Each structure stands twice: as C-alpha cells, then as structure tokens.
C-alpha cells in the first residue's frame, strides 16, 4: 500500500535557493515511486498568512504536513540523502 | 518647546500627547512612566532601541508596555515579534498589569508575528536565508498599519539557526526595513556572552541600532534593585547614566534624576508658613519663609514629629496642602499619634489636602524618594512638606554623602516650587547639657548639613533639679530675624506649648 506524503514548499519570489530546492524536490518525487506525493508550492509574498500560520522564518522551507508528526527542512535541499532521511522516506520504504 | 522641558513639573507627566522635536529629530513618547523624562521627551521616531539585560530584568515587560502604551495612549498600533514566548503566554502574563491584548488584537491594533519555538523537528539542508521573517513582519505591519514594533528577543533568533552570519544579516535587513518604513522599534537581547559577542562583533549595537539601554538587577542590602543604564541614544538628548526603576502591577516605572534647578524663583521672606504654635512662629520672625527648608534637630522624645504635625495642621487651616514623608513610623501609626492630639489626618487625606509618602526603608534611593516626593507635591499641589525623618534616611543604607545630595536636590526643587519644608533630625548630642553649655555639643553631622538647610531648630533635654526639661532654640534662620532666646516648652494633649524664656 503506497504511503501518502503531503508536502508544502515555501519560497519567496524567484531566488536561486528556492529554485534549487524545487528542482531537488521534484527529483526526489520522481525517484521515490512507493510514496504518493502531494506538493504545494507557496510564495510567501503572495500568501503571507499561510507563512504566518506555519511559522516560516527561513526561505526555502519544506514542511511535511502528513504523515504526522510535522517536519520542517530548511535550505535548498541539496543533499538528497539527508532530505530523504529528514522526510523519513527510507523508513517508509523499508516497511 | 525646549524650555518647557527644563522645568521639573511638566516633564514628569508621562502621558503628554505631543510629539517633541529636539535638534531636528522628532520624538515619540513611549508612555512608559518616567522613561520619557529620562529621554527628555521620548524615543527618536522611526528609530531602533536595543534593550539588553540578563534573565528577569524586565526586557519583555518593557517591550510589551512600549506597544501597549503606544496603542492606548498615542494611537500608534503595534507588531509584536516573539521568538521566545508563545503569544498565548504573553497575553496571559501581561494581564497581571491590566493590559488586555486580546481586545487589541480583535480591534486590529496589535498583531503577533509568532516565531516562538514549536514541536516540529527542524533540519537545515543547504543554503537558506531568513527573508521569510522579513516578509511576515512587513505583512503584519501592513495589517494593522503599525507605527511601533517590538522584537523579543534576538538571542532566541540566534539560537534557532546554526549559521550566525545569516542571523546577523537578517537583523541588519530588518532594522533597515523598519527605518525605511519609519517604524519606532524596541528590540530585546539577552545579555549572555554568546549573543553579546555576536552582536558586538558585527556592530549591531554600534551601527544598526540608534540606542542601547541595559536593564540590570543589582543586589542591594535586602533585595535586588532594578537599574537602567542608558548607554547611548543617537541624535537626541537624554539624562545621562543610570536610573532606578520598578516593576509594579501597573507596569514599569522609571525614576529619573531630578535636575537641581538653581533658579530660586519662589522664595519670599514676606510669605511665612506658620507652625501655629504660639510663640514659636514669633520666635522665627513669623514662621518659615516660603521655599525654605528647616531642620528640627532633637533627641528621641523631644517632640520633633509633633512639630511636623503642627506644621501640617496649621498649613491646612491656612489653605496650604501638604505632603508628609513618613519614614520613622508606618502611616497608620502617624495618624494614630496625630489623633491623640486632635489632628484628623484621615480627613485631610480624604479631602485631597494631604498625601503621605512612605518609602520602603530597605535599600532606599535618592532618585526614587525624590521622584515620589515630587509626584506627591504635584498631585496635591503642596505648599508644605514634612520629612520625618532625615536620620531614617541616613540609617537606611544611604550614606551621609547620599543624604547630603538628597537634601541638595530636594532643596533645589522646594525653592523652585516655593515649598516650605520641615525635616526632622534625630540628634543624640543635645542631651543633658551642663549649665551654661546648652548648645555645646552639636553633632558634626548636623553641622555638615547646616549649609544646605535654611534654618535649624534645636530641641534639647536638660536635667535640672531631678526633672528633665525640654528647651528650644532657633539656632539659624537664613536671611531672617529670629529670637536668640532659649525657651522652655512642654508637650500636652493639645500639642506643643511654648513657655517662658529659659533661664538658669
């Protein structure tokens, strides 16, 4: 049974780190086939209230909304191994 | 405007709804009691003040009151950026001061930017910056059209991220942004070695903020004293150095130094403030001249307190309101004693003619006491002040020099306002003097105070013929005729009764 993973990526306009984070994330999503991803990309400038609710300070910030518990990863996600670890995805595959 | 700031009375009122301009810098009053007097009007508008201090020194209360007073008293809405406490906790905590933040939030006058720690696990992978914070702050400012912002505290922001350079960068950017938007800001920072070094090294204190105030808890004899050090305020005048402050259930109260005003504007030898004790006023040439300070020196039981009470009672009979500074005894005891002589101090108090100032005798300070006296005088419109006693001041941790300074400052204020003051002084020396040497043993302490005070009344016990007699002499009355006689006096249930000239 594939696991569901709801992600939200906060970016600000178009800066290098945000672009890079998005590209890295898309890469991970493409590779990881056993999980069903739902990704929402949110520009803080266009949606500041969401950023307030999620207490976003750093850009870019990736939030794993589901499964619980909520996890936050900040940065351009350039180390894919660490990102997988952070999202707890390897563990999910092992089951 | 500038000259208005020089007089002591108006500048102590903290809620003047005015913007003050000095040297081209527009000031905005904080509304924090006493603080605007220290700043000679308020904070420079649109600038940044850094509040540092260790745990428990009152930084968060300061940040809160700055925003609260801004909204309530000056119609300046506020943004509260919290890195430390959760908004719900802050709201709950300041309810103790009677500040209802919930309503302000509902009315769109206050908004939180919540960056307090949460449960989620944070991981840093790769490059990032903290522009999300700036966006949220800008959004919040726009939401309530804020004129003030409080950021509490930088130390917690530093603790959140591993890359301290990124944090420093965002502090620079935030301050820059706030300056552009013209928002007056208060930023707090824990005075721990880490943050301090971090701030110092990058010149946040030096270049980014316009003012630095340090709050401190300093051990006194029996309790901690709160002190505030104004380290710098760029572009405006302020009273230098240190001020004592308190946190009460009404918030912060700072006790600014009262400036010694050398303009002796209101002393008049024709206006005499009488004791209403038959014979005593005559011996003084009619009473205490307006604006003069008279010391009543005597041993325990000579009736110094009673003289002070007469002075209050006669004043109120003459339509002159009064302030009674009770340091020797609790106010209730003073009132009880007064009742024994038929003086109803409770009634005077109810009628708004008399105010008691009762400072704590532990760790008393010049500035605070003087501030309390000045406030009381202004509140009741006093022409007379009784301080019972100066000796208590001396024994309550203030050293002799501090007492001297207090008297000099007080004297400046009284003369400026035309207030006649009676202050009691417990002197052990004038007891049982030998025949012909009644005034022989004046204490050196008393003599050191002599140049500051305008008059001295000596009360002396003498032992003659198996009896202790009380005698009185007007030792000094600056600029005025007075009797040189030594008088005998008695205390009965109507008070002091002056008798005949004492002769041996």
Coordinates of C-alpha atoms in Angstrom, one line a residue:
Chain A
X1 CA 0.0 0.0 0.0
X2 CA 1.7 3.2 -1.1
X3 CA 2.1 5.9 1.6
X4 CA 0.8 9.3 1.2
X5 CA 3.1 12.3 1.8
X6 CA 1.8 15.8 1.8
X7 CA 4.5 18.4 1.3
X8 CA 4.4 22.2 1.3
X9 CA 7.4 24.2 0.0
X10 CA 7.7 27.8 1.0
X11 CA 9.6 30.0 -1.4
X12 CA 10.0 33.7 -1.8
X13 CA 9.6 35.1 -5.4
X14 CA 12.3 33.5 -7.5
X15 CA 15.6 33.3 -5.9
X16 CA 18.4 30.7 -6.5
X17 CA 17.9 28.7 -3.3
X18 CA 14.1 28.5 -3.9
X19 CA 14.6 27.3 -7.5
X20 CA 17.2 24.8 -6.5
X21 CA 15.0 23.4 -3.6
X22 CA 12.1 23.0 -6.0
X23 CA 14.3 21.2 -8.6
X24 CA 15.8 18.9 -5.9
X25 CA 12.3 18.1 -4.5
X26 CA 10.9 17.3 -8.0
X27 CA 13.9 15.0 -8.5
X28 CA 13.2 13.1 -5.2
X29 CA 9.5 12.8 -6.0
X30 CA 10.3 11.3 -9.4
X31 CA 12.7 8.8 -7.9
X32 CA 10.6 7.7 -5.0
X33 CA 7.8 5.7 -6.5
X34 CA 6.5 3.9 -3.5
X35 CA 5.1 7.1 -2.0
X36 CA 2.3 9.2 -3.3
X37 CA 3.4 12.8 -3.0
X38 CA 1.2 15.9 -2.9
X39 CA 3.3 19.0 -3.3
X40 CA 2.1 22.6 -2.7
X41 CA 4.5 25.4 -3.6
X42 CA 3.7 28.6 -1.8
X43 CA 5.2 32.0 -2.4
X44 CA 5.3 33.8 0.9
X45 CA 4.9 37.2 -0.7
X46 CA 1.6 36.1 -2.3
X47 CA 0.4 34.2 0.7
X48 CA 1.9 35.7 3.9
X49 CA -0.9 34.5 6.2
X50 CA -0.1 30.9 5.4
X51 CA 3.5 31.6 6.2
X52 CA 2.4 33.1 9.5
X53 CA 0.3 30.1 10.3
X54 CA 3.2 27.7 9.6
X55 CA 5.7 30.0 11.4
X56 CA 8.0 30.2 8.5
X57 CA 11.2 32.2 9.0
X58 CA 13.7 30.7 6.6
X59 CA 13.4 30.5 2.8
X60 CA 13.2 28.0 1.4
X61 CA 11.3 25.8 4.0
X62 CA 9.9 22.4 3.2
X63 CA 7.1 21.1 5.5
X64 CA 6.0 17.5 5.7
X65 CA 2.3 18.0 6.7
X66 CA 1.5 14.3 6.5
X67 CA 2.2 11.8 7.8
X68 CA 2.4 13.3 11.3
X69 CA 4.5 14.4 13.0
X70 CA 5.1 17.6 11.1
X71 CA 8.6 18.1 10.0
X72 CA 10.4 21.1 8.7
X73 CA 13.5 21.2 6.5
X74 CA 15.1 24.5 5.6
X75 CA 17.6 25.1 2.9
X76 CA 18.0 24.3 -0.8
X77 CA 17.7 20.5 -0.2
X78 CA 21.0 20.0 -2.0
X79 CA 21.8 16.8 -0.1
X80 CA 19.2 14.3 -1.3
X81 CA 20.2 11.6 1.2
X82 CA 19.6 13.9 4.1
X83 CA 16.3 15.1 2.6
X84 CA 15.1 11.5 2.4
X85 CA 16.2 11.0 5.9
X86 CA 14.5 14.2 7.0
X87 CA 11.3 13.2 5.4
X88 CA 11.6 9.7 6.9
X89 CA 11.1 8.2 3.4
X90 CA 13.7 5.4 3.6
X91 CA 12.0 4.1 6.7
X92 CA 8.6 4.2 4.9
X93 CA 10.1 2.1 2.1
X94 CA 11.5 -0.5 4.5
X95 CA 8.1 -1.5 5.7
Chain B
X1 CA 9.3 73.6 23.5
X2 CA 12.8 73.2 24.7
X3 CA 12.3 75.5 27.6
X4 CA 9.2 73.6 28.6
X5 CA 11.3 70.5 29.1
X6 CA 13.6 72.3 31.5
X7 CA 11.1 72.8 34.3
X8 CA 10.7 69.8 36.5
X9 CA 6.9 69.6 36.9
X10 CA 5.6 69.0 33.4
X11 CA 8.3 66.7 32.2
X12 CA 7.4 64.2 34.9
X13 CA 4.0 63.7 33.5
X14 CA 4.4 60.8 31.2
X15 CA 1.3 60.9 29.1
X16 CA 1.5 64.3 27.4
X17 CA 0.1 63.6 23.9
X18 CA 2.6 65.5 22.0
X19 CA 5.4 64.9 19.6
X20 CA 8.6 66.6 20.6
X21 CA 11.2 67.9 18.3
X22 CA 14.7 68.5 19.5
X23 CA 17.6 69.1 17.2
X24 CA 15.6 68.1 14.2
X25 CA 14.8 64.6 15.5
X26 CA 11.1 64.1 16.1
X27 CA 10.4 62.2 19.3
X28 CA 7.7 59.9 20.1
X29 CA 6.8 59.4 23.8
X30 CA 6.9 55.8 24.8
X31 CA 4.3 56.2 27.5
X32 CA 6.3 54.2 29.9
X33 CA 6.2 56.1 33.2
X34 CA 9.3 58.1 33.9
X35 CA 11.1 56.8 30.8
X36 CA 10.1 59.8 28.6
X37 CA 11.5 62.1 31.2
X38 CA 14.8 60.3 31.1
X39 CA 14.7 60.6 27.3
X40 CA 13.7 64.3 27.6
X41 CA 10.5 63.6 25.6
X42 CA 10.7 60.2 24.1
X43 CA 12.3 57.9 21.6
X44 CA 13.5 59.3 18.3
X45 CA 10.7 58.5 15.9
X46 CA 11.3 55.7 13.4
X47 CA 14.5 54.6 15.2
X48 CA 15.6 51.4 16.9
X49 CA 16.2 50.9 20.6
X50 CA 18.1 47.9 21.8
X51 CA 17.2 46.7 25.3
X52 CA 19.7 44.3 26.8
X53 CA 19.8 42.6 30.1
X54 CA 20.0 39.2 31.7
X55 CA 17.1 37.0 32.6
X56 CA 14.4 38.6 34.7
X57 CA 15.5 42.1 34.3
X58 CA 12.2 43.2 32.6
X59 CA 13.0 43.3 28.9
X60 CA 9.8 41.6 27.9
X61 CA 7.7 43.8 30.1
X62 CA 9.4 46.8 28.5
X63 CA 8.7 45.5 25.0
X64 CA 5.1 44.9 26.0
X65 CA 4.5 48.2 27.7
X66 CA 6.1 50.1 24.8
X67 CA 3.5 48.5 22.4
X68 CA 0.6 48.7 24.9
X69 CA 1.1 52.4 25.7
X70 CA 1.6 53.2 22.1
X71 CA -1.8 51.8 21.2
X72 CA -3.7 53.0 24.3
X73 CA -2.2 56.5 24.7
X74 CA -0.8 57.6 21.4
X75 CA -2.9 55.8 18.8
X76 CA 0.1 54.0 17.4
X77 CA -0.6 50.4 16.5
X78 CA 1.9 47.7 17.1
X79 CA 3.5 44.5 16.0
X80 CA 4.9 42.0 18.4
X81 CA 7.6 39.6 17.0
X82 CA 8.2 36.9 19.5
X83 CA 11.0 34.3 19.3
X84 CA 10.7 33.2 22.8
X85 CA 7.3 33.0 24.5
X86 CA 4.2 31.9 22.8
X87 CA 1.7 34.7 22.1
X88 CA -0.9 33.0 24.3
X89 CA 1.6 33.0 27.2
X90 CA 2.5 36.7 26.7
X91 CA -1.2 37.6 26.6
X92 CA -1.8 35.7 29.8
X93 CA 1.3 37.2 31.5
X94 CA 0.6 40.8 30.9
X95 CA -3.0 40.5 32.1
X96 CA -1.4 40.9 35.5
X97 CA -0.6 44.5 34.6
X98 CA -4.2 45.0 33.5
X99 CA -3.2 45.0 29.8
X100 CA -5.9 43.3 27.7
X101 CA -4.0 42.3 24.5
X102 CA -6.8 40.1 23.3
X103 CA -9.1 43.1 22.7
X104 CA -6.3 45.0 21.0
X105 CA -5.8 42.1 18.6
X106 CA -9.6 41.8 17.9
X107 CA -9.7 45.6 17.2
X108 CA -6.8 45.2 14.7
X109 CA -4.5 47.4 16.7
X110 CA -2.0 44.7 17.7
X111 CA -0.7 41.7 15.8
X112 CA 1.8 39.0 16.7
X113 CA 4.4 37.6 14.4
X114 CA 4.8 34.2 16.1
X115 CA 8.2 32.8 15.7
X116 CA 8.2 31.0 19.1
X117 CA 9.6 27.5 19.3
X118 CA 7.3 24.7 18.2
X119 CA 7.2 21.0 18.4
X120 CA 8.3 20.3 14.9
X121 CA 11.8 19.0 14.1
X122 CA 13.9 21.5 12.2
X123 CA 16.6 20.4 9.9
X124 CA 19.0 22.5 7.8
X125 CA 20.0 21.2 4.4
X126 CA 21.8 23.5 2.1
X127 CA 21.6 27.3 1.6
X128 CA 18.8 29.4 3.0
X129 CA 18.1 32.9 4.2
X130 CA 15.7 34.4 6.7
X131 CA 13.7 36.6 4.3
X132 CA 10.5 34.8 5.3
X133 CA 10.7 36.6 8.6
X134 CA 11.0 40.0 7.0
X135 CA 8.1 39.2 4.7
X136 CA 5.9 38.3 7.7
X137 CA 7.0 41.4 9.6
X138 CA 6.1 43.6 6.6
X139 CA 2.8 41.8 6.2
X140 CA 2.0 42.3 9.9
X141 CA 2.9 46.0 9.8
X142 CA 0.6 46.5 6.8
X143 CA -2.2 44.5 8.5
X144 CA -2.6 47.0 11.5
X145 CA -0.9 50.0 9.9
X146 CA 1.7 49.7 12.7
X147 CA 3.9 52.6 14.0
X148 CA 5.7 50.5 16.6
X149 CA 7.3 47.1 16.7
X150 CA 8.8 45.0 19.5
X151 CA 11.1 42.2 18.7
X152 CA 11.7 39.8 21.6
X153 CA 14.4 38.5 21.7
X154 CA 17.4 38.4 19.3
X155 CA 19.1 35.8 21.4
X156 CA 16.4 33.3 20.7
X157 CA 16.7 34.0 17.0
X158 CA 20.4 33.3 17.2
X159 CA 19.7 30.1 19.0
X160 CA 17.4 28.9 16.2
X161 CA 19.9 28.7 13.4
X162 CA 23.3 27.3 13.1
X163 CA 24.6 29.9 10.7
X164 CA 25.0 33.0 12.8
X165 CA 26.0 35.2 9.9
X166 CA 22.6 34.6 8.3
X167 CA 21.0 35.7 11.6
X168 CA 23.1 38.8 11.7
X169 CA 22.3 39.6 8.1
X170 CA 18.6 39.4 8.8
X171 CA 18.9 41.7 11.8
X172 CA 20.6 44.3 9.6
X173 CA 17.9 43.8 7.0
X174 CA 15.0 44.1 9.5
X175 CA 16.4 47.3 11.1
X176 CA 16.9 48.7 7.6
X177 CA 13.4 47.9 6.6
X178 CA 11.9 49.3 9.7
X179 CA 13.9 52.5 9.3
X180 CA 12.6 52.9 5.8
X181 CA 9.1 52.3 6.9
X182 CA 9.5 54.8 9.8
X183 CA 8.6 52.3 12.5
X184 CA 9.8 53.0 16.0
X185 CA 11.2 49.8 17.3
X186 CA 12.3 48.2 20.5
X187 CA 14.5 45.1 20.2
X188 CA 15.4 43.0 23.2
X189 CA 18.5 40.9 23.6
X190 CA 19.6 38.6 26.4
X191 CA 22.8 39.7 27.9
X192 CA 24.6 36.4 27.6
X193 CA 28.1 36.1 26.4
X194 CA 27.2 34.4 23.2
X195 CA 24.7 36.9 21.9
X196 CA 26.6 39.8 23.2
X197 CA 29.7 38.8 21.4
X198 CA 27.7 38.1 18.3
X199 CA 26.0 41.5 18.4
X200 CA 29.2 43.3 19.3
X201 CA 31.3 41.7 16.7
X202 CA 29.0 42.6 13.9
X203 CA 28.4 46.1 15.1
X204 CA 24.7 45.7 15.7
X205 CA 25.0 47.7 18.9
X206 CA 27.3 50.2 17.3
X207 CA 25.9 50.8 13.9
X208 CA 22.5 49.3 13.5
X209 CA 20.5 50.4 16.5
X210 CA 20.2 54.0 17.5
X211 CA 20.0 53.5 21.2
X212 CA 21.1 51.0 23.8
X213 CA 19.6 50.6 27.2
X214 CA 20.7 48.0 29.6
X215 CA 18.5 46.7 32.4
X216 CA 20.0 45.1 35.4
X217 CA 19.3 43.6 38.8
X218 CA 21.7 44.8 41.4
X219 CA 22.0 43.2 44.8
X220 CA 21.0 45.7 47.5
X221 CA 21.2 45.1 51.2
X222 CA 18.0 43.1 51.5
X223 CA 16.6 42.8 48.0
X224 CA 17.5 43.3 44.3
X225 CA 17.3 46.8 42.9
X226 CA 16.3 47.4 39.3
X227 CA 18.5 49.7 37.4
X228 CA 18.6 51.0 33.9
X229 CA 21.7 52.2 32.2
X230 CA 21.3 54.5 29.2
X231 CA 24.3 53.6 27.1
X232 CA 23.5 55.6 24.1
X233 CA 20.7 57.3 22.3
X234 CA 21.7 58.6 19.0
X235 CA 20.7 62.1 17.9
X236 CA 18.8 63.2 21.0
X237 CA 19.5 64.5 24.5
X238 CA 18.9 62.3 27.5
X239 CA 19.7 62.3 31.1
X240 CA 23.0 60.5 31.4
X241 CA 23.9 57.4 33.3
X242 CA 21.7 55.4 35.5
X243 CA 18.1 55.4 36.6
X244 CA 16.4 53.2 39.1
X245 CA 13.1 51.5 38.1
X246 CA 10.4 49.3 39.5
X247 CA 8.0 46.8 38.0
X248 CA 4.7 47.1 39.8
X249 CA 1.2 45.8 39.0
X250 CA 0.9 48.9 36.7
X251 CA 4.0 48.1 34.7
X252 CA 7.3 49.8 34.6
X253 CA 8.1 53.0 36.5
X254 CA 11.5 54.7 36.0
X255 CA 12.7 57.2 38.5
X256 CA 14.6 59.8 36.6
X257 CA 17.1 62.0 38.3
X258 CA 15.6 65.3 39.4
X259 CA 17.7 68.1 38.0
X260 CA 18.9 70.5 40.5
X261 CA 17.4 73.8 39.5
X262 CA 19.4 76.7 40.6
X263 CA 16.8 79.3 39.8
X264 CA 15.5 80.3 43.2
X265 CA 12.2 81.6 41.8
X266 CA 9.9 81.2 44.7
X267 CA 11.3 82.2 48.0
X268 CA 9.8 85.1 49.7
X269 CA 10.5 86.3 53.2
X270 CA 7.2 88.1 53.4
X271 CA 5.3 84.8 52.9
X272 CA 5.7 82.9 56.1
X273 CA 4.5 79.4 56.7
X274 CA 3.4 79.1 60.4
X275 CA 3.5 76.2 62.8
X276 CA 0.5 77.6 64.6
X277 CA 2.3 77.1 67.9
X278 CA 2.0 80.2 70.0
X279 CA 5.4 81.8 70.5
X280 CA 7.3 79.5 68.1
X281 CA 6.3 81.4 64.9
X282 CA 7.1 84.7 66.6
X283 CA 10.5 83.5 67.6
X284 CA 11.1 82.6 64.0
X285 CA 10.1 86.1 62.8
X286 CA 6.7 84.9 61.7
X287 CA 7.2 81.3 60.5
X288 CA 9.3 79.5 57.9
X289 CA 9.8 81.7 54.8
X290 CA 8.3 80.4 51.6
X291 CA 10.7 78.0 49.9
X292 CA 12.9 77.5 52.9
X293 CA 14.0 74.2 54.4
X294 CA 14.2 73.9 58.2
X295 CA 15.8 71.2 60.1
X296 CA 14.3 70.3 63.5
X297 CA 17.1 68.6 65.5
X298 CA 16.5 66.8 68.7
X299 CA 16.9 63.7 70.7
X300 CA 14.2 61.0 70.9
X301 CA 11.1 62.2 72.6
X302 CA 11.7 65.9 72.3
X303 CA 8.6 66.2 70.0
X304 CA 10.1 66.6 66.6
X305 CA 7.3 64.6 65.0
X306 CA 4.8 66.7 66.8
X307 CA 6.3 69.9 65.4
X308 CA 5.9 68.4 62.0
X309 CA 2.3 67.6 62.6
X310 CA 1.6 71.1 63.8
X311 CA 3.1 72.4 60.6
X312 CA 0.8 70.2 58.5
X313 CA -2.3 71.1 60.6
X314 CA -1.7 74.8 60.5
X315 CA -0.9 74.7 56.8
X316 CA -4.3 73.0 56.0
X317 CA -6.0 75.6 58.2
X318 CA -4.3 78.3 56.1
X319 CA -5.4 76.6 52.9
X320 CA -2.0 75.1 52.1
X321 CA -1.9 71.5 51.1
X322 CA 0.9 69.2 52.3
X323 CA 3.0 66.1 51.8
X324 CA 4.1 64.0 54.8
X325 CA 7.0 61.7 54.2
X326 CA 6.7 59.1 56.8
X327 CA 10.0 57.2 57.3
X328 CA 10.2 56.7 61.0
X329 CA 6.8 55.1 61.5
X330 CA 4.1 53.5 59.4
X331 CA 1.4 55.9 58.2
X332 CA -1.3 54.3 60.4
X333 CA 0.8 54.9 63.4
X334 CA 1.4 58.5 62.4
X335 CA -2.3 59.0 62.0
X336 CA -3.0 57.4 65.4
X337 CA -0.5 59.7 67.1
X338 CA -2.0 62.7 65.4
X339 CA -5.5 61.7 66.6
X340 CA -4.2 61.8 70.2
X341 CA -3.6 65.5 69.7
X342 CA -6.9 66.0 68.0
X343 CA -5.5 66.2 64.4
X344 CA -7.6 64.3 61.9
X345 CA -5.1 63.3 59.2
X346 CA -7.5 60.8 57.7
X347 CA -9.9 63.6 56.9
X348 CA -7.2 65.7 55.3
X349 CA -6.3 62.8 53.2
X350 CA -9.9 62.1 52.1
X351 CA -10.3 65.8 51.2
X352 CA -7.2 65.6 49.0
X353 CA -5.3 68.1 51.1
X354 CA -2.6 65.7 52.4
X355 CA -0.6 62.9 50.8
X356 CA 1.6 60.5 52.6
X357 CA 4.8 59.2 51.0
X358 CA 6.0 56.1 52.7
X359 CA 9.2 54.8 51.1
X360 CA 10.4 51.3 52.0
X361 CA 13.3 51.8 54.4
X362 CA 15.3 49.0 52.9
X363 CA 17.5 49.9 50.0
X364 CA 16.1 53.4 49.7
X365 CA 17.5 55.6 46.9
X366 CA 17.8 59.3 46.4
X367 CA 16.3 59.4 43.0
X368 CA 13.3 57.2 43.8
X369 CA 12.4 59.0 47.0
X370 CA 12.7 62.4 45.4
X371 CA 10.6 61.3 42.5
X372 CA 7.9 60.1 44.9
X373 CA 8.0 63.4 46.7
X374 CA 7.9 65.4 43.5
X375 CA 4.9 63.4 42.3
X376 CA 3.1 63.8 45.6
X377 CA 3.7 67.5 45.7
X378 CA 2.4 67.9 42.1
X379 CA -0.6 65.7 42.8
X380 CA -1.8 67.6 45.9
X381 CA -0.4 71.0 45.0
X382 CA 1.5 71.1 48.2
X383 CA 3.0 74.3 49.7
X384 CA 4.4 72.3 52.7
X385 CA 6.4 69.2 53.0
X386 CA 7.3 67.4 56.2
X387 CA 10.0 64.7 56.2
X388 CA 10.1 62.6 59.3
X389 CA 13.0 62.0 59.4
X390 CA 16.3 62.6 57.7
X391 CA 18.0 60.4 60.2
X392 CA 16.0 57.4 59.0
X393 CA 17.3 58.1 55.5
X394 CA 20.8 58.1 56.8
X395 CA 20.4 54.8 58.7
X396 CA 18.6 53.2 55.8
X397 CA 21.6 52.2 53.7
X398 CA 22.1 55.7 52.3
X399 CA 25.4 57.0 53.4
X400 CA 26.0 60.5 54.7
X401 CA 27.0 61.8 51.4
X402 CA 23.9 60.4 49.7
X403 CA 21.8 62.2 52.3
X404 CA 23.6 65.4 51.6
X405 CA 23.0 65.0 47.9
X406 CA 19.3 64.2 48.5
X407 CA 19.0 67.4 50.5
X408 CA 20.7 69.5 47.8
X409 CA 18.4 68.1 45.2
X410 CA 15.3 68.4 47.4
X411 CA 16.2 72.0 48.3
X412 CA 16.5 72.9 44.6
X413 CA 13.1 71.5 43.9
X414 CA 11.4 73.1 47.0
X415 CA 12.9 76.5 46.3
X416 CA 11.8 76.3 42.7
X417 CA 8.3 75.5 43.7
X418 CA 8.2 77.8 46.8
X419 CA 7.6 74.9 49.2
X420 CA 8.4 75.3 52.8
X421 CA 9.9 72.1 54.3
X422 CA 10.3 70.8 57.8
X423 CA 12.6 67.9 58.2
X424 CA 13.4 66.1 61.4
X425 CA 16.8 65.0 62.5
X426 CA 17.5 62.7 65.4
X427 CA 20.4 64.0 67.3
X428 CA 21.8 62.3 70.3
X429 CA 24.1 65.1 71.2
X430 CA 21.8 67.6 72.7
X431 CA 21.1 65.9 75.9
X432 CA 21.6 67.0 79.4
X433 CA 24.0 69.8 78.6
X434 CA 25.8 71.3 81.5
X435 CA 24.8 74.6 82.9
X436 CA 25.8 77.4 80.6
X437 CA 26.7 74.9 77.8
X438 CA 23.3 74.1 76.4
X439 CA 24.5 74.2 72.8
X440 CA 28.0 73.0 73.3
X441 CA 27.8 69.6 71.8
X442 CA 26.3 69.9 68.3
X443 CA 27.0 66.9 66.2
X444 CA 29.4 67.3 63.3
X445 CA 26.8 65.5 61.0
X446 CA 24.3 68.2 61.8
X447 CA 26.8 70.9 61.2
X448 CA 27.7 69.4 57.8
X449 CA 24.0 69.6 56.8
X450 CA 23.8 73.2 58.0
X451 CA 24.9 74.9 54.8
X452 CA 22.2 73.1 52.8
X453 CA 19.3 73.9 55.1
X454 CA 17.9 77.4 55.7
X455 CA 17.0 77.0 59.3
X456 CA 17.7 74.9 62.3
X457 CA 15.5 74.5 65.4
X458 CA 17.2 72.8 68.3
X459 CA 15.2 70.7 70.8
X460 CA 17.2 69.8 73.8
X461 CA 16.6 67.9 77.0
X462 CA 18.2 69.2 80.1
X463 CA 18.3 67.6 83.5
X464 CA 17.7 70.1 86.3
X465 CA 16.5 69.6 89.8
X466 CA 15.5 66.0 89.4
X467 CA 13.5 66.8 86.3
X468 CA 14.1 66.6 82.6
X469 CA 13.1 69.8 81.0
X470 CA 12.6 70.5 77.3
X471 CA 14.2 73.6 75.8
X472 CA 14.1 75.0 72.3
X473 CA 16.4 77.4 70.4
X474 CA 16.1 78.8 66.9
X475 CA 19.8 78.3 66.0
X476 CA 19.6 79.5 62.5
X477 CA 17.1 81.3 60.2
X478 CA 18.8 82.2 56.9
X479 CA 18.1 85.8 55.9
X480 CA 15.6 86.4 58.6
X481 CA 15.4 87.9 62.1
X482 CA 14.9 85.3 64.8
X483 CA 15.0 85.2 68.5
X484 CA 18.2 84.1 70.2
X485 CA 16.4 83.2 73.3
X486 CA 16.3 79.7 74.8
X487 CA 12.7 78.7 75.5
X488 CA 11.3 76.1 77.7
X489 CA 8.4 74.1 76.2
X490 CA 6.0 71.3 77.1
X491 CA 4.1 68.7 75.3
X492 CA 0.5 68.3 76.4
X493 CA -2.6 66.8 74.8
X494 CA -3.0 69.8 72.5
X495 CA 0.5 69.5 71.2
X496 CA 3.5 71.8 71.8
X497 CA 3.1 74.6 74.3
X498 CA 5.9 77.1 74.3
X499 CA 6.8 78.5 77.7
X500 CA 8.9 81.3 79.1
X501 CA 12.4 82.1 78.2
X502 CA 14.6 79.6 80.0
X503 CA 17.0 81.0 82.5
X504 CA 19.3 79.3 84.8

